[in-house]
Amino acid sequence: MDQSGHTPVQPATPATGTTSISDAAVAKVAATAARSVPGVQFLGVGSGRALGALRGAVGAGDGSSGVTAEVGQREVAVDITLTAVYGMPLQEIAEGVRAAVYTAVESLTGLSVIEVNVEIGDVHVPGPGPAPAGSAPGLPSPPAHAPGTPPPGNPGATTDIAEQP
């Protein structure tokens, strides 16, 4: 009898069967954890990220673009490619992603994470305007255009390099 006065009911036969967790399910858990880390702008890079965003906009995205998982019997390995926010320490972002993924995957799936490989494939440099959330204050802003070249959208403009006498 438990404290409520009820006797717990035990099944007549032990529950049997198997449970399998797909690579896609683990990748989605890992992607969600990775996105929660400050400094992660996007998962994936380039055309893969753009295609994932397009799929997400029409409701067909799986939410794990840039993330792959290989699930074994009791272990899993995760590979993540991401785009980081300019101005954030890249090693800290990678360590934060690794820790978040280990915690989320192990607690939600019961699988043992043997490795989380993080590739920072790009850095998002914001354009003019307010800094994105999570960017580091006090760091220099990236140049709006390369010195010696006209500003974007104004091909006839003069350059910002002064002639030296």
Coordinates of N, CA, C and O in Angstrom, one line a residue:
M1 N 0.8 -1.2 0.0 CA 0.0 0.0 0.0 C 0.9 1.2 0.0 O 1.9 1.3 0.7
D2 N 0.5 2.3 -0.8 CA 1.3 3.5 -0.8 C 0.7 4.5 0.2 O -0.3 4.1 0.9
Q3 N 1.2 5.7 0.3 CA 0.7 6.6 1.3 C -0.7 7.1 1.1 O -1.4 7.5 2.0
S4 N -1.2 7.0 -0.2 CA -2.6 7.4 -0.4 C -3.6 6.3 0.0 O -4.8 6.5 -0.1
G5 N -3.1 5.2 0.4 CA -4.0 4.1 0.8 C -4.4 3.2 -0.3 O -5.2 2.3 -0.2
H6 N -3.8 3.4 -1.5 CA -4.1 2.5 -2.7 C -3.0 1.5 -2.8 O -1.8 1.8 -2.6
T7 N -3.3 0.4 -3.3 CA -2.3 -0.6 -3.6 C -1.9 -0.5 -5.1 O -2.8 -0.5 -5.9
P8 N -0.7 -0.3 -5.4 CA -0.3 -0.2 -6.8 C -0.6 -1.5 -7.5 O -0.4 -2.6 -7.0
V9 N -1.1 -1.3 -8.7 CA -1.4 -2.5 -9.6 C -0.2 -2.8 -10.4 O 0.4 -2.0 -11.1
Q10 N 0.2 -4.1 -10.3 CA 1.3 -4.6 -11.1 C 0.7 -5.3 -12.3 O -0.3 -6.0 -12.2
P11 N 1.3 -5.1 -13.5 CA 0.8 -5.9 -14.6 C 1.0 -7.4 -14.4 O 1.9 -7.8 -13.8
A12 N 0.1 -8.1 -15.0 CA 0.1 -9.6 -14.8 C 1.3 -10.2 -15.5 O 1.9 -11.1 -15.0
T13 N 1.7 -9.6 -16.6 CA 2.9 -10.0 -17.3 C 3.8 -8.8 -17.5 O 3.3 -7.7 -17.7
P14 N 5.1 -9.0 -17.5 CA 6.0 -7.9 -17.8 C 5.7 -7.3 -19.2 O 5.5 -8.1 -20.1
A15 N 5.8 -6.0 -19.3 CA 5.7 -5.3 -20.6 C 6.9 -5.6 -21.4 O 8.0 -5.5 -20.9
T16 N 6.7 -6.1 -22.6 CA 7.8 -6.4 -23.5 C 7.7 -5.6 -24.7 O 6.7 -5.1 -25.1
G17 N 8.8 -5.6 -25.4 CA 8.8 -4.9 -26.7 C 10.1 -4.1 -26.8 O 11.0 -4.2 -26.0
T18 N 10.3 -3.4 -27.9 CA 11.5 -2.7 -28.2 C 11.2 -1.2 -28.4 O 10.0 -0.9 -28.8
T19 N 12.1 -0.4 -28.1 CA 12.0 1.0 -28.4 C 13.2 1.4 -29.3 O 14.3 1.1 -28.9
S20 N 12.9 2.1 -30.4 CA 14.0 2.6 -31.2 C 13.8 4.1 -31.4 O 12.7 4.6 -31.5
I21 N 14.9 4.8 -31.4 CA 14.8 6.3 -31.6 C 15.6 6.6 -32.8 O 16.8 6.2 -33.0
S22 N 14.9 7.2 -33.8 CA 15.5 7.4 -35.1 C 16.6 8.5 -35.1 O 16.6 9.4 -34.2
D23 N 17.5 8.5 -36.1 CA 18.5 9.5 -36.3 C 17.8 10.9 -36.4 O 18.3 11.9 -35.8
A24 N 16.7 11.0 -37.1 CA 16.0 12.2 -37.3 C 15.5 12.8 -35.9 O 15.5 14.0 -35.7
A25 N 15.0 11.9 -35.1 CA 14.4 12.4 -33.8 C 15.6 13.0 -32.9 O 15.4 14.0 -32.3
V26 N 16.7 12.3 -32.9 CA 17.8 12.8 -32.1 C 18.3 14.1 -32.7 O 18.7 15.0 -32.0
A27 N 18.4 14.1 -34.0 CA 18.9 15.4 -34.7 C 18.0 16.6 -34.3 O 18.5 17.7 -34.1
K28 N 16.7 16.3 -34.2 CA 15.8 17.4 -33.9 C 16.0 17.9 -32.5 O 16.0 19.1 -32.2
V29 N 16.2 16.9 -31.6 CA 16.4 17.3 -30.1 C 17.7 18.1 -30.1 O 17.8 19.1 -29.4
A30 N 18.8 17.6 -30.8 CA 20.1 18.3 -30.8 C 20.0 19.7 -31.4 O 20.6 20.6 -30.9
A31 N 19.2 19.8 -32.5 CA 19.1 21.1 -33.1 C 18.4 22.1 -32.2 O 18.8 23.3 -32.1
T32 N 17.3 21.7 -31.5 CA 16.6 22.5 -30.6 C 17.5 23.0 -29.5 O 17.5 24.2 -29.1
A33 N 18.3 22.1 -28.9 CA 19.3 22.5 -27.9 C 20.3 23.4 -28.4 O 20.7 24.4 -27.7
A34 N 20.9 23.2 -29.6 CA 21.9 24.1 -30.2 C 21.4 25.5 -30.4 O 22.1 26.4 -30.1
R35 N 20.2 25.6 -30.9 CA 19.6 26.9 -31.2 C 19.4 27.7 -29.9 O 19.3 29.0 -30.0
S36 N 19.3 27.1 -28.7 CA 19.1 27.8 -27.5 C 20.4 28.5 -27.0 O 20.3 29.3 -26.0
V37 N 21.5 28.2 -27.6 CA 22.8 28.7 -27.1 C 23.0 30.1 -27.6 O 22.9 30.3 -28.8
P38 N 23.3 31.1 -26.8 CA 23.6 32.5 -27.2 C 24.8 32.4 -28.2 O 25.8 31.7 -27.9
G39 N 24.7 33.2 -29.3 CA 25.8 33.2 -30.3 C 25.5 32.3 -31.5 O 26.2 32.4 -32.5
V40 N 24.5 31.5 -31.4 CA 24.1 30.6 -32.6 C 23.1 31.4 -33.4 O 22.0 31.7 -32.9
Q41 N 23.5 31.8 -34.6 CA 22.6 32.6 -35.4 C 21.7 31.7 -36.2 O 20.5 31.9 -36.3
F42 N 22.3 30.7 -36.9 CA 21.6 29.7 -37.7 C 22.2 28.4 -37.5 O 23.4 28.3 -37.2
L43 N 21.5 27.3 -37.8 CA 22.1 26.0 -38.0 C 22.2 25.8 -39.5 O 21.4 26.1 -40.3
G44 N 23.4 25.3 -39.8 CA 23.7 25.1 -41.2 C 24.4 26.3 -41.8 O 24.5 27.3 -41.1
V45 N 24.8 26.2 -43.0 CA 25.4 27.4 -43.7 C 24.9 27.4 -45.2 O 24.5 26.3 -45.7
G46 N 25.0 28.5 -45.8 CA 24.8 28.6 -47.2 C 23.4 28.2 -47.7 O 22.4 28.4 -47.1
S47 N 23.5 27.5 -48.8 CA 22.2 27.0 -49.5 C 21.4 26.1 -48.7 O 20.2 26.1 -48.7
G48 N 22.1 25.2 -47.9 CA 21.4 24.3 -47.0 C 20.5 25.0 -46.0 O 19.4 24.6 -45.7
R49 N 21.1 26.1 -45.4 CA 20.4 26.9 -44.5 C 19.2 27.6 -45.1 O 18.1 27.6 -44.6
A50 N 19.4 28.1 -46.3 CA 18.4 28.8 -47.0 C 17.2 27.9 -47.4 O 16.0 28.2 -47.3
L51 N 17.6 26.7 -47.8 CA 16.6 25.7 -48.2 C 15.8 25.2 -46.9 O 14.6 25.1 -47.0
G52 N 16.5 25.1 -45.8 CA 15.8 24.7 -44.5 C 14.9 25.8 -44.1 O 13.8 25.5 -43.6
A53 N 15.3 27.1 -44.2 CA 14.4 28.2 -43.9 C 13.2 28.2 -44.7 O 12.1 28.5 -44.3
L54 N 13.4 28.0 -46.0 CA 12.2 27.9 -47.0 C 11.3 26.8 -46.6 O 10.0 27.0 -46.5
R55 N 11.8 25.7 -46.3 CA 10.9 24.5 -45.9 C 10.2 24.9 -44.6 O 9.0 24.6 -44.4
G56 N 10.9 25.5 -43.6 CA 10.2 25.9 -42.4 C 9.1 26.9 -42.6 O 8.1 26.9 -41.9
A57 N 9.3 27.9 -43.6 CA 8.3 28.9 -43.8 C 7.0 28.3 -44.4 O 6.0 28.9 -44.2
V58 N 7.1 27.2 -45.1 CA 5.9 26.6 -45.7 C 5.5 25.4 -44.8 O 4.6 24.7 -45.2
G59 N 6.1 25.2 -43.6 CA 5.6 24.2 -42.7 C 6.1 22.8 -43.0 O 5.6 21.8 -42.5
A60 N 7.1 22.7 -43.9 CA 7.6 21.4 -44.3 C 9.0 21.1 -43.7 O 9.6 20.1 -43.9
G61 N 9.5 22.0 -42.9 CA 10.8 21.8 -42.3 C 10.8 20.9 -41.1 O 9.8 20.8 -40.4
D62 N 11.9 20.2 -40.9 CA 12.0 19.3 -39.8 C 12.7 19.9 -38.6 O 12.8 19.3 -37.6
G63 N 13.2 21.1 -38.8 CA 13.9 21.8 -37.7 C 15.3 21.3 -37.3 O 15.8 21.7 -36.3
S64 N 15.9 20.4 -38.2 CA 17.2 19.9 -37.9 C 18.2 20.2 -39.0 O 19.2 19.5 -39.0
S65 N 18.0 21.2 -39.8 CA 19.0 21.6 -40.8 C 20.3 21.8 -40.2 O 20.4 22.5 -39.2
G66 N 21.4 21.3 -40.7 CA 22.7 21.5 -40.2 C 23.1 20.5 -39.1 O 24.2 20.6 -38.5
V67 N 22.2 19.6 -38.8 CA 22.5 18.6 -37.7 C 22.3 17.2 -38.2 O 21.3 16.9 -38.9
T68 N 23.2 16.3 -38.0 CA 23.1 14.9 -38.3 C 23.4 14.1 -37.0 O 24.2 14.5 -36.2
A69 N 22.7 13.0 -36.9 CA 22.9 12.1 -35.7 C 23.0 10.7 -36.2 O 22.4 10.3 -37.2
E70 N 23.9 10.0 -35.6 CA 24.1 8.5 -35.9 C 23.8 7.8 -34.6 O 24.5 7.9 -33.6
V71 N 22.6 7.1 -34.6 CA 22.2 6.4 -33.4 C 22.6 4.9 -33.5 O 22.3 4.2 -34.5
G72 N 23.2 4.4 -32.4 CA 23.5 3.0 -32.3 C 22.5 2.4 -31.3 O 21.5 2.9 -31.1
Q73 N 22.9 1.2 -30.8 CA 22.1 0.5 -29.8 C 21.8 1.3 -28.6 O 20.7 1.4 -28.1
R74 N 22.9 1.9 -28.0 CA 22.8 2.7 -26.8 C 23.5 4.0 -26.8 O 23.5 4.7 -25.8
E75 N 24.2 4.3 -27.9 CA 25.0 5.5 -28.0 C 24.6 6.3 -29.3 O 24.0 5.8 -30.2
V76 N 25.0 7.6 -29.2 CA 24.7 8.4 -30.4 C 25.9 9.4 -30.5 O 26.5 9.8 -29.6
A77 N 26.1 9.7 -31.8 CA 27.1 10.8 -32.1 C 26.4 11.8 -32.9 O 25.5 11.5 -33.8
V78 N 26.7 13.1 -32.7 CA 26.0 14.2 -33.3 C 27.0 15.1 -34.0 O 28.0 15.4 -33.4
D79 N 26.7 15.5 -35.2 CA 27.5 16.5 -35.9 C 26.6 17.7 -36.2 O 25.5 17.6 -36.7
I80 N 27.1 18.9 -35.8 CA 26.4 20.2 -36.0 C 27.2 21.2 -36.8 O 28.4 21.4 -36.4
T81 N 26.6 21.7 -37.8 CA 27.3 22.8 -38.5 C 26.4 24.1 -38.3 O 25.2 24.0 -38.4
L82 N 27.0 25.2 -37.9 CA 26.3 26.4 -37.6 C 26.9 27.6 -38.1 O 28.1 27.7 -38.5
T83 N 26.1 28.7 -38.1 CA 26.6 30.0 -38.3 C 26.5 30.8 -37.0 O 25.5 30.8 -36.4
A84 N 27.6 31.4 -36.6 CA 27.7 32.1 -35.4 C 27.5 33.6 -35.6 O 27.6 34.1 -36.7
V85 N 27.2 34.3 -34.5 CA 27.0 35.7 -34.5 C 28.4 36.4 -34.4 O 29.2 36.0 -33.6
Y86 N 28.6 37.4 -35.2 CA 29.9 38.1 -35.2 C 30.0 38.7 -33.8 O 29.1 39.3 -33.2
G87 N 31.3 38.7 -33.3 CA 31.6 39.3 -32.0 C 31.5 38.4 -30.8 O 31.9 38.8 -29.7
M88 N 31.0 37.2 -31.0 CA 30.9 36.2 -29.9 C 32.1 35.3 -30.0 O 32.5 34.9 -31.1
P89 N 32.8 34.9 -28.9 CA 33.9 34.0 -28.9 C 33.5 32.7 -29.5 O 32.6 32.0 -28.9
L90 N 34.0 32.3 -30.6 CA 33.6 31.1 -31.3 C 33.8 29.8 -30.5 O 33.0 28.9 -30.5
Q91 N 34.9 29.7 -29.7 CA 35.2 28.5 -28.9 C 34.1 28.4 -27.8 O 33.7 27.3 -27.5
E92 N 33.7 29.5 -27.2 CA 32.7 29.5 -26.2 C 31.3 29.1 -26.8 O 30.6 28.3 -26.1
I93 N 31.0 29.5 -28.0 CA 29.8 29.1 -28.6 C 29.8 27.6 -28.8 O 28.8 26.9 -28.5
A94 N 30.9 27.1 -29.4 CA 31.0 25.6 -29.6 C 30.9 24.8 -28.3 O 30.2 23.8 -28.3
E95 N 31.5 25.3 -27.3 CA 31.4 24.6 -26.0 C 30.0 24.6 -25.4 O 29.5 23.6 -24.9
G96 N 29.4 25.8 -25.6 CA 28.0 25.9 -25.1 C 27.0 25.0 -25.9 O 26.2 24.3 -25.3
V97 N 27.2 24.9 -27.2 CA 26.4 24.0 -28.0 C 26.7 22.5 -27.6 O 25.7 21.8 -27.4
R98 N 27.9 22.2 -27.4 CA 28.3 20.8 -27.1 C 27.6 20.4 -25.7 O 27.0 19.4 -25.6
A99 N 27.7 21.3 -24.7 CA 27.1 21.0 -23.4 C 25.6 20.9 -23.5 O 25.0 20.0 -22.9
A100 N 25.0 21.8 -24.2 CA 23.5 21.8 -24.4 C 23.0 20.6 -25.1 O 22.0 19.9 -24.7
V101 N 23.7 20.1 -26.1 CA 23.3 18.9 -26.8 C 23.5 17.7 -26.0 O 22.6 16.8 -26.0
Y102 N 24.7 17.6 -25.3 CA 24.9 16.4 -24.4 C 23.7 16.3 -23.4 O 23.1 15.2 -23.3
T103 N 23.4 17.4 -22.8 CA 22.4 17.4 -21.7 C 21.0 17.0 -22.3 O 20.3 16.1 -21.8
A104 N 20.6 17.7 -23.4 CA 19.3 17.5 -23.9 C 19.1 16.1 -24.5 O 18.1 15.4 -24.2
V105 N 20.1 15.6 -25.3 CA 20.0 14.3 -25.9 C 20.0 13.2 -24.9 O 19.1 12.3 -24.9
E106 N 20.9 13.3 -23.9 CA 20.9 12.2 -22.9 C 19.7 12.2 -22.0 O 19.1 11.1 -21.7
S107 N 19.2 13.4 -21.6 CA 18.0 13.4 -20.8 C 16.7 13.0 -21.5 O 15.8 12.4 -20.9
L108 N 16.6 13.4 -22.7 CA 15.3 13.2 -23.5 C 15.3 11.8 -24.2 O 14.2 11.3 -24.4
T109 N 16.4 11.2 -24.5 CA 16.4 10.0 -25.2 C 16.9 8.8 -24.4 O 16.6 7.6 -24.7
G110 N 17.7 9.1 -23.3 CA 18.2 8.0 -22.6 C 19.5 7.3 -23.2 O 20.1 6.4 -22.7
L111 N 19.9 7.9 -24.4 CA 21.0 7.4 -25.1 C 22.3 8.1 -24.5 O 22.2 9.2 -24.0
S112 N 23.4 7.4 -24.6 CA 24.7 8.0 -24.2 C 25.3 8.7 -25.3 O 25.5 8.1 -26.4
V113 N 25.6 10.0 -25.2 CA 26.2 10.7 -26.2 C 27.7 10.5 -26.2 O 28.4 10.8 -25.1
I114 N 28.3 10.0 -27.3 CA 29.7 9.7 -27.2 C 30.5 10.9 -27.8 O 31.7 11.0 -27.4
E115 N 29.9 11.7 -28.7 CA 30.6 12.9 -29.2 C 29.6 13.8 -29.8 O 28.6 13.4 -30.3
V116 N 30.0 15.1 -29.7 CA 29.2 16.2 -30.4 C 30.3 17.0 -31.1 O 31.1 17.7 -30.5
N117 N 30.3 16.9 -32.4 CA 31.2 17.6 -33.2 C 30.6 18.9 -33.7 O 29.5 18.8 -34.3
V118 N 31.2 20.0 -33.4 CA 30.6 21.3 -33.8 C 31.5 22.0 -34.9 O 32.7 22.1 -34.6
E119 N 30.9 22.3 -36.0 CA 31.7 23.0 -37.1 C 31.0 24.4 -37.2 O 29.8 24.5 -37.4
I120 N 31.8 25.4 -37.0 CA 31.3 26.8 -37.2 C 31.7 27.1 -38.7 O 32.9 27.4 -39.0
G121 N 30.7 27.0 -39.5 CA 30.9 27.1 -41.0 C 30.9 28.5 -41.5 O 31.3 28.8 -42.6
D122 N 30.3 29.4 -40.7 CA 30.2 30.8 -41.1 C 30.0 31.7 -39.9 O 29.6 31.2 -38.8
V123 N 30.2 33.0 -40.1 CA 29.9 34.0 -39.1 C 29.0 35.0 -39.7 O 29.2 35.6 -40.8
H124 N 27.9 35.3 -39.0 CA 26.9 36.2 -39.5 C 27.3 37.6 -39.1 O 27.5 37.9 -37.9
V125 N 27.6 38.5 -40.1 CA 28.0 39.8 -39.8 C 26.7 40.7 -40.1 O 26.3 40.8 -41.2
P126 N 26.2 41.3 -39.0 CA 25.0 42.1 -39.2 C 25.2 43.3 -40.0 O 26.3 43.9 -40.0
G127 N 24.2 43.8 -40.7 CA 24.3 45.0 -41.5 C 24.1 46.2 -40.6 O 24.0 46.1 -39.4
P128 N 23.9 47.4 -41.2 CA 23.6 48.5 -40.4 C 22.3 48.4 -39.6 O 21.4 47.8 -40.1
G129 N 22.3 48.9 -38.4 CA 21.1 48.9 -37.6 C 21.4 48.3 -36.3 O 22.6 48.1 -35.9
P130 N 20.4 48.0 -35.5 CA 20.7 47.5 -34.1 C 21.3 46.2 -34.1 O 21.1 45.4 -35.0
A131 N 22.2 45.9 -33.1 CA 22.9 44.7 -33.0 C 21.9 43.6 -32.6 O 20.9 43.8 -31.9
P132 N 22.1 42.4 -33.2 CA 21.2 41.3 -32.8 C 21.3 40.9 -31.3 O 22.4 41.1 -30.7
A133 N 20.3 40.3 -30.8 CA 20.3 39.8 -29.4 C 21.4 38.8 -29.3 O 21.6 38.0 -30.1
G134 N 22.2 38.9 -28.2 CA 23.2 38.0 -28.0 C 24.6 38.4 -28.5 O 25.6 37.7 -28.3
S135 N 24.7 39.5 -29.2 CA 26.0 40.0 -29.7 C 26.7 40.6 -28.6 O 26.1 41.2 -27.7
A136 N 28.0 40.6 -28.7 CA 28.8 41.1 -27.6 C 29.0 42.6 -27.7 O 29.4 43.1 -28.7
P137 N 28.6 43.3 -26.6 CA 28.8 44.8 -26.6 C 30.3 45.2 -26.6 O 31.1 44.5 -26.0
G138 N 30.6 46.3 -27.1 CA 31.9 46.9 -27.0 C 32.9 46.4 -28.0 O 34.0 46.8 -28.0
L139 N 32.5 45.4 -28.9 CA 33.4 45.0 -29.9 C 33.2 45.9 -31.1 O 32.2 46.5 -31.4
P140 N 34.3 46.0 -31.9 CA 34.2 46.9 -33.1 C 33.2 46.4 -34.1 O 33.0 45.1 -34.2
S141 N 32.5 47.3 -34.7 CA 31.5 46.9 -35.7 C 32.3 46.5 -37.0 O 33.3 47.0 -37.3
P142 N 31.8 45.5 -37.7 CA 32.5 45.1 -38.9 C 32.3 46.2 -39.9 O 31.4 47.0 -39.9
P143 N 33.3 46.3 -40.9 CA 33.2 47.4 -41.9 C 32.0 47.2 -42.7 O 31.6 46.1 -43.1
A144 N 31.3 48.3 -43.1 CA 30.2 48.2 -44.0 C 30.6 47.8 -45.4 O 29.8 47.2 -46.1
H145 N 31.8 48.2 -45.8 CA 32.3 47.7 -47.1 C 33.8 47.8 -46.9 O 34.4 48.4 -46.1
A146 N 34.5 47.1 -47.8 CA 36.0 47.0 -47.8 C 36.6 48.3 -48.1 O 36.1 49.1 -49.0
P147 N 37.6 48.7 -47.4 CA 38.3 50.0 -47.7 C 38.8 50.0 -49.1 O 39.3 49.0 -49.6
G148 N 38.6 51.1 -49.8 CA 39.1 51.3 -51.1 C 38.0 50.9 -52.1 O 38.3 50.9 -53.3
T149 N 36.8 50.4 -51.7 CA 35.8 50.1 -52.6 C 34.6 51.0 -52.4 O 34.4 51.5 -51.3
P150 N 33.8 51.2 -53.4 CA 32.6 52.0 -53.2 C 31.6 51.3 -52.3 O 31.6 50.1 -52.2
P151 N 30.8 52.1 -51.6 CA 29.8 51.5 -50.7 C 28.8 50.7 -51.6 O 28.6 51.0 -52.7
P152 N 28.2 49.6 -51.0 CA 27.3 48.8 -51.8 C 26.1 49.7 -52.2 O 25.6 50.6 -51.5
G153 N 25.7 49.4 -53.4 CA 24.5 50.1 -54.0 C 24.8 51.5 -54.5 O 24.0 52.3 -54.9
N154 N 26.1 51.9 -54.5 CA 26.5 53.3 -55.0 C 27.8 53.1 -55.7 O 28.9 53.6 -55.2
P155 N 27.8 52.5 -56.9 CA 29.0 52.2 -57.6 C 29.9 53.4 -58.0 O 31.0 53.4 -58.2
G156 N 29.2 54.6 -58.1 CA 30.0 55.8 -58.5 C 30.6 56.6 -57.4 O 31.2 57.6 -57.6
A157 N 30.3 56.1 -56.2 CA 30.8 56.9 -55.0 C 32.3 56.8 -54.9 O 32.9 55.9 -55.3
T158 N 32.9 57.8 -54.2 CA 34.3 57.8 -54.0 C 34.6 56.8 -52.8 O 33.8 56.5 -52.0
T159 N 35.9 56.4 -52.7 CA 36.3 55.5 -51.7 C 36.5 56.2 -50.4 O 36.7 57.5 -50.4
D160 N 36.7 55.5 -49.3 CA 36.9 56.1 -48.0 C 38.4 56.1 -47.6 O 38.8 56.3 -46.5
I161 N 39.3 55.9 -48.6 CA 40.7 55.9 -48.3 C 41.2 57.3 -48.8 O 41.1 57.6 -49.9
A162 N 41.8 58.0 -47.8 CA 42.4 59.3 -48.2 C 43.7 59.1 -48.8 O 44.5 58.3 -48.4
E163 N 44.0 60.0 -49.8 CA 45.3 59.9 -50.5 C 46.4 60.4 -49.5 O 46.2 61.4 -48.8
Q164 N 47.5 59.8 -49.5 CA 48.6 60.2 -48.6 C 49.5 61.1 -49.4 O 49.9 60.8 -50.6
P165 N 50.0 62.2 -48.9 CA 50.9 63.1 -49.6 C 52.3 62.5 -49.8 O 52.8 61.6 -49.3

